[in-house]
mmCIF file of C-alpha atoms in Angstrom:
data_model
loop_
_atom_site.group_PDB
_atom_site.id
_atom_site.type_symbol
_atom_site.label_atom_id
_atom_site.label_comp_id
_atom_site.label_asym_id
_atom_site.label_seq_id
_atom_site.Cartn_x
_atom_site.Cartn_y
_atom_site.Cartn_z
ATOM 1 C CA UNK A 290 11.972 -13.910 -5.769
ATOM 2 C CA UNK A 291 8.649 -14.322 -7.098
ATOM 3 C CA UNK A 292 6.615 -10.400 -9.096
ATOM 4 C CA UNK A 293 3.770 -9.226 -9.358
ATOM 5 C CA UNK A 294 3.575 -7.801 -13.112
ATOM 6 C CA UNK A 295 1.998 -4.099 -13.303
ATOM 7 C CA UNK A 296 2.133 -3.169 -17.295
ATOM 8 C CA UNK A 297 2.544 -0.901 -18.565
ATOM 9 C CA UNK A 298 4.559 0.981 -16.284
ATOM 10 C CA UNK A 299 3.465 5.057 -17.085
ATOM 11 C CA UNK A 300 1.109 5.481 -19.589
ATOM 12 C CA UNK A 301 -0.076 9.686 -20.920
ATOM 13 C CA UNK A 302 -3.924 10.355 -21.775
ATOM 14 C CA UNK A 303 -6.279 12.673 -22.659
ATOM 15 C CA UNK A 304 -9.076 13.456 -20.482
ATOM 16 C CA UNK A 305 -11.911 11.803 -22.050
ATOM 17 C CA UNK A 306 -10.475 8.672 -23.652
ATOM 18 C CA UNK A 307 -10.273 5.056 -22.260
ATOM 19 C CA UNK A 308 -7.205 3.732 -20.388
ATOM 20 C CA UNK A 309 -6.073 -0.218 -19.138
ATOM 21 C CA UNK A 310 -3.730 -1.446 -16.942
ATOM 22 C CA UNK A 311 -3.181 -5.059 -16.658
ATOM 23 C CA UNK A 312 -1.809 -7.436 -14.186
ATOM 24 C CA UNK A 313 -0.029 -10.579 -12.726
ATOM 25 C CA UNK A 314 -0.377 -11.593 -9.155
ATOM 26 C CA UNK A 315 2.139 -13.483 -8.223
ATOM 27 C CA UNK A 316 1.164 -17.287 -9.064
ATOM 28 C CA UNK A 317 -1.224 -19.232 -6.283
ATOM 29 C CA UNK A 318 -2.770 -16.144 -4.468
ATOM 30 C CA UNK A 319 -5.978 -16.062 -4.864
ATOM 31 C CA UNK A 320 -6.689 -12.709 -3.666
ATOM 32 C CA UNK A 321 -5.939 -9.446 -6.150
ATOM 33 C CA UNK A 322 -6.028 -5.683 -4.776
ATOM 34 C CA UNK A 323 -6.265 -2.812 -6.875
ATOM 35 C CA UNK A 324 -4.915 0.073 -5.448
ATOM 36 C CA UNK A 325 -4.769 3.912 -6.239
ATOM 37 C CA UNK A 326 -2.340 6.091 -4.785
ATOM 38 C CA UNK A 327 -1.587 10.263 -5.795
ATOM 39 C CA UNK A 328 1.902 11.815 -5.564
ATOM 40 C CA UNK A 329 2.183 12.369 -1.921
ATOM 41 C CA UNK A 330 -1.208 10.246 -0.403
ATOM 42 C CA UNK A 331 -1.119 6.686 0.518
ATOM 43 C CA UNK A 332 -2.385 4.004 -2.179
ATOM 44 C CA UNK A 333 -5.814 3.507 -1.204
ATOM 45 C CA UNK A 334 -8.286 0.522 -1.650
ATOM 46 C CA UNK A 335 -10.002 -0.005 -5.536
ATOM 47 C CA UNK A 336 -11.290 -3.629 -5.678
ATOM 48 C CA UNK A 337 -10.048 -6.543 -3.965
ATOM 49 C CA UNK A 338 -10.761 -9.959 -5.943
ATOM 50 C CA UNK A 339 -11.035 -13.047 -4.482
ATOM 51 C CA UNK A 340 -10.591 -15.387 -7.891
ATOM 52 C CA UNK A 341 -12.476 -14.557 -10.910
ATOM 53 C CA UNK A 342 -15.175 -12.668 -8.293
ATOM 54 C CA UNK A 343 -15.248 -8.644 -6.748
ATOM 55 C CA UNK A 344 -14.999 -8.804 -2.467
ATOM 56 C CA UNK A 345 -14.810 -5.135 -1.925
ATOM 57 C CA UNK A 346 -15.407 -3.003 -4.743
ATOM 58 C CA UNK A 347 -16.916 -0.397 -2.642
ATOM 59 C CA UNK A 348 -14.350 3.006 -3.201
ATOM 60 C CA UNK A 349 -14.218 2.031 -6.889
ATOM 61 C CA UNK A 350 -16.054 4.394 -8.934
ATOM 62 C CA UNK A 351 -18.389 2.950 -11.402
ATOM 63 C CA UNK A 352 -19.266 4.594 -12.978
ATOM 64 C CA UNK A 353 -16.005 5.169 -15.358
ATOM 65 C CA UNK A 354 -14.002 2.829 -12.960
ATOM 66 C CA UNK A 355 -14.173 -1.174 -14.283
ATOM 67 C CA UNK A 356 -12.695 -4.399 -13.407
ATOM 68 C CA UNK A 357 -12.402 -7.851 -14.084
ATOM 69 C CA UNK A 358 -10.137 -10.607 -13.166
ATOM 70 C CA UNK A 359 -12.323 -13.490 -15.160
ATOM 71 C CA UNK A 360 -9.885 -16.482 -15.250
ATOM 72 C CA UNK A 361 -9.119 -15.935 -11.282
ATOM 73 C CA UNK A 362 -5.161 -15.273 -12.508
ATOM 74 C CA UNK A 363 -4.498 -11.935 -14.531
ATOM 75 C CA UNK A 364 -6.916 -8.590 -13.836
ATOM 76 C CA UNK A 365 -7.640 -5.747 -16.404
ATOM 77 C CA UNK A 366 -8.711 -2.522 -14.233
ATOM 78 C CA UNK A 367 -9.688 0.149 -16.986
ATOM 79 C CA UNK A 368 -11.116 3.852 -16.843
ATOM 80 C CA UNK A 369 -13.125 5.161 -19.402
ATOM 81 C CA UNK A 370 -13.388 8.020 -19.609
ATOM 82 C CA UNK A 371 -11.405 9.862 -18.040
ATOM 83 C CA UNK A 372 -10.775 12.660 -15.884
ATOM 84 C CA UNK A 373 -7.917 15.273 -14.449
ATOM 85 C CA UNK A 374 -8.449 14.135 -11.329
ATOM 86 C CA UNK A 375 -7.428 10.247 -12.690
ATOM 87 C CA UNK A 376 -3.417 11.592 -12.576
ATOM 88 C CA UNK A 377 -2.699 9.618 -10.071
ATOM 89 C CA UNK A 378 -0.352 5.818 -9.378
ATOM 90 C CA UNK A 379 -2.831 2.704 -9.575
ATOM 91 C CA UNK A 380 -0.710 -0.458 -8.080
ATOM 92 C CA UNK A 381 -1.831 -4.076 -7.768
ATOM 93 C CA UNK A 382 -1.060 -6.127 -4.757
ATOM 94 C CA UNK A 383 -1.683 -9.881 -3.763
ATOM 95 C CA UNK A 384 -1.540 -12.257 -1.415
ATOM 96 C CA UNK A 385 -2.281 -15.764 -0.893
ATOM 97 C CA UNK A 386 -4.678 -15.055 2.157
ATOM 98 C CA UNK A 387 -7.880 -14.531 1.770
ATOM 99 C CA UNK A 388 -7.646 -12.762 5.346
ATOM 100 C CA UNK A 389 -7.306 -9.499 3.424
ATOM 101 C CA UNK A 390 -5.193 -8.543 7.672
ATOM 102 C CA UNK A 391 -2.216 -10.238 5.984
ATOM 103 C CA UNK A 392 0.721 -8.245 4.579
ATOM 104 C CA UNK A 393 0.571 -8.113 0.107
ATOM 105 C CA UNK A 394 3.129 -8.361 -1.952
ATOM 106 C CA UNK A 395 2.246 -4.857 -4.483
ATOM 107 C CA UNK A 396 3.663 -4.258 -8.874
ATOM 108 C CA UNK A 397 5.532 -1.995 -9.489
ATOM 109 C CA UNK A 398 2.444 -0.109 -10.616
ATOM 110 C CA UNK A 399 1.236 2.272 -13.260
ATOM 111 C CA UNK A 400 2.184 5.351 -13.325
ATOM 112 C CA UNK A 401 -1.638 8.318 -15.205
ATOM 113 C CA UNK A 402 -1.263 11.389 -16.246
ATOM 114 C CA UNK A 403 -4.442 12.175 -17.762
ATOM 115 C CA UNK A 404 -3.831 15.754 -19.552
ATOM 116 C CA UNK B 180 -10.285 9.504 9.554
ATOM 117 C CA UNK B 181 -9.034 6.753 11.245
ATOM 118 C CA UNK B 182 -6.304 6.080 8.862
ATOM 119 C CA UNK B 183 -2.988 5.548 10.658
ATOM 120 C CA UNK B 184 -1.161 9.107 11.297
ATOM 121 C CA UNK B 185 2.430 9.136 10.449
ATOM 122 C CA UNK B 186 4.425 11.609 12.284
ATOM 123 C CA UNK B 187 7.368 13.017 10.866
ATOM 124 C CA UNK B 188 5.876 13.800 7.034
ATOM 125 C CA UNK B 189 9.869 14.059 6.771
ATOM 126 C CA UNK B 190 12.386 12.819 7.810
ATOM 127 C CA UNK B 191 16.374 13.574 7.319
ATOM 128 C CA UNK B 192 19.402 12.059 8.847
ATOM 129 C CA UNK B 193 22.689 11.663 8.397
ATOM 130 C CA UNK B 194 24.366 8.475 6.957
ATOM 131 C CA UNK B 195 24.767 5.888 10.055
ATOM 132 C CA UNK B 196 22.206 7.469 12.215
ATOM 133 C CA UNK B 197 19.209 5.705 13.517
ATOM 134 C CA UNK B 198 15.985 7.270 11.809
ATOM 135 C CA UNK B 199 12.315 6.979 14.159
ATOM 136 C CA UNK B 200 9.086 7.096 12.397
ATOM 137 C CA UNK B 201 5.930 6.585 14.477
ATOM 138 C CA UNK B 202 2.247 5.904 13.724
ATOM 139 C CA UNK B 203 -0.769 7.273 15.915
ATOM 140 C CA UNK B 204 -4.336 5.510 15.057
ATOM 141 C CA UNK B 205 -7.946 5.336 16.452
ATOM 142 C CA UNK B 206 -9.593 1.852 17.065
ATOM 143 C CA UNK B 207 -8.837 -1.307 18.119
ATOM 144 C CA UNK B 208 -6.525 -2.878 15.831
ATOM 145 C CA UNK B 209 -5.612 -6.759 15.101
ATOM 146 C CA UNK B 210 -2.032 -5.677 13.470
ATOM 147 C CA UNK B 211 -0.385 -3.022 12.258
ATOM 148 C CA UNK B 212 2.155 -3.037 9.607
ATOM 149 C CA UNK B 213 4.882 -1.289 7.382
ATOM 150 C CA UNK B 214 5.639 -0.770 3.626
ATOM 151 C CA UNK B 215 8.778 1.089 2.107
ATOM 152 C CA UNK B 216 8.286 2.846 -0.671
ATOM 153 C CA UNK B 217 11.269 3.737 -3.213
ATOM 154 C CA UNK B 218 10.842 7.034 -5.908
ATOM 155 C CA UNK B 219 8.326 6.108 -8.227
ATOM 156 C CA UNK B 220 8.126 2.290 -7.613
ATOM 157 C CA UNK B 221 4.936 -0.195 -6.200
ATOM 158 C CA UNK B 222 5.562 -1.351 -1.779
ATOM 159 C CA UNK B 223 7.124 -3.673 -0.600
ATOM 160 C CA UNK B 224 5.947 -4.890 2.836
ATOM 161 C CA UNK B 225 8.296 -5.065 5.953
ATOM 162 C CA UNK B 226 7.060 -5.547 8.918
ATOM 163 C CA UNK B 227 3.354 -7.077 10.126
ATOM 164 C CA UNK B 228 2.864 -6.687 14.831
ATOM 165 C CA UNK B 229 -0.138 -8.092 15.906
ATOM 166 C CA UNK B 230 -2.432 -6.004 18.616
ATOM 167 C CA UNK B 231 -0.771 -9.037 21.171
ATOM 168 C CA UNK B 232 2.956 -8.330 20.934
ATOM 169 C CA UNK B 233 4.668 -5.048 21.941
ATOM 170 C CA UNK B 234 7.969 -5.643 19.482
ATOM 171 C CA UNK B 235 9.341 -7.531 16.551
ATOM 172 C CA UNK B 236 12.520 -6.696 15.588
ATOM 173 C CA UNK B 237 14.085 -7.249 11.610
ATOM 174 C CA UNK B 238 17.477 -7.139 10.219
ATOM 175 C CA UNK B 239 17.848 -3.553 11.265
ATOM 176 C CA UNK B 240 14.243 -3.195 11.705
ATOM 177 C CA UNK B 241 12.444 -2.487 15.418
ATOM 178 C CA UNK B 242 8.891 -2.046 15.587
ATOM 179 C CA UNK B 243 6.959 -1.046 18.172
ATOM 180 C CA UNK B 244 3.864 -1.529 19.095
ATOM 181 C CA UNK B 245 1.763 0.787 22.142
ATOM 182 C CA UNK B 246 -2.204 -0.017 21.994
ATOM 183 C CA UNK B 247 -2.709 1.624 25.082
ATOM 184 C CA UNK B 248 -1.489 4.868 23.395
ATOM 185 C CA UNK B 249 -2.437 3.421 20.283
ATOM 186 C CA UNK B 250 0.788 4.617 18.150
ATOM 187 C CA UNK B 251 3.104 2.325 17.072
ATOM 188 C CA UNK B 252 7.261 3.406 15.933
ATOM 189 C CA UNK B 253 9.577 1.513 13.328
ATOM 190 C CA UNK B 254 13.125 2.375 14.510
ATOM 191 C CA UNK B 255 15.748 1.774 11.351
ATOM 192 C CA UNK B 256 19.871 1.722 12.835
ATOM 193 C CA UNK B 257 22.294 2.876 10.981
ATOM 194 C CA UNK B 258 21.096 3.795 8.339
ATOM 195 C CA UNK B 259 22.055 4.204 4.512
ATOM 196 C CA UNK B 260 21.591 6.069 1.526
ATOM 197 C CA UNK B 261 19.258 2.859 0.127
ATOM 198 C CA UNK B 262 16.849 3.346 3.049
ATOM 199 C CA UNK B 263 15.357 6.673 1.582
ATOM 200 C CA UNK B 264 13.011 6.502 0.432
ATOM 201 C CA UNK B 265 8.739 6.609 1.687
ATOM 202 C CA UNK B 266 7.773 4.228 5.144
ATOM 203 C CA UNK B 267 3.901 3.640 5.100
ATOM 204 C CA UNK B 268 2.305 2.019 7.995
ATOM 205 C CA UNK B 269 -1.466 0.283 7.836
ATOM 206 C CA UNK B 270 -3.433 -0.904 10.091
ATOM 207 C CA UNK B 271 -5.855 -3.331 9.984
ATOM 208 C CA UNK B 272 -8.698 -2.156 12.715
ATOM 209 C CA UNK B 273 -10.988 -4.575 14.090
ATOM 210 C CA UNK B 274 -14.404 -4.616 12.956
ATOM 211 C CA UNK B 275 -14.417 -3.580 9.433
ATOM 212 C CA UNK B 276 -13.189 -6.764 7.544
ATOM 213 C CA UNK B 277 -9.872 -5.808 9.038
ATOM 214 C CA UNK B 278 -9.799 -4.120 5.647
ATOM 215 C CA UNK B 279 -5.970 -2.045 6.312
ATOM 216 C CA UNK B 280 -5.985 1.619 5.659
ATOM 217 C CA UNK B 281 -2.944 2.874 4.772
ATOM 218 C CA UNK B 282 -1.013 6.269 5.976
ATOM 219 C CA UNK B 283 0.132 9.673 4.469
ATOM 220 C CA UNK B 284 3.678 7.892 4.758
ATOM 221 C CA UNK B 285 6.807 9.102 6.129
ATOM 222 C CA UNK B 286 9.717 10.604 3.122
ATOM 223 C CA UNK B 287 12.734 9.345 4.795
ATOM 224 C CA UNK B 288 15.964 11.105 2.786
ATOM 225 C CA UNK B 289 19.849 10.250 4.087
ATOM 226 C CA UNK B 290 22.952 11.813 3.859
ATOM 227 C CA UNK B 291 25.608 10.954 2.693
#
């Protein structure tokens, strides 16, 4: 069964350092999402790509977060500088549908701990 | 907040019993979805029910939707240890570009 690949699975970084996460969606899925999930909460959307274009980054803290999907396939989410409050699970999801009301396939996530 | 709210926050039942979780929301929706998340893992899409549907089944899962009460329920029958997970409802609200918003989840623990 096709999966959304994410790496690394776990990341520990010091405050003020830069950190990056990688996501490879299911082949052929044009829509890609990055979510942040704080422990005990539901996921919150950070950014949505349609192919290589950002279609929604309204909840992305742009002063420190950036995301790219240069060739419309895999994607990178970066945080610089990391803050203690960024500790969370970062989830990538993809969908073959442009309409974002349909179900997504999620990766296993990257657990970030900022110390 | 417009997100769906699950109830209860946590639930422990004996293996073999049925588990019921509820989700309430405040504004009109296009559809409502349920996801499962095993500890430390990503979310798995379980079922999507549209606003014009009242009930859907998938294996041991039964989802109902009552748009007049703005609520949904997820029933897991004959629970198994492997059903231990967090369950989230996600609502696609009308007039919000179909953006889906997740609730805080119900943590289900199946006791052996």
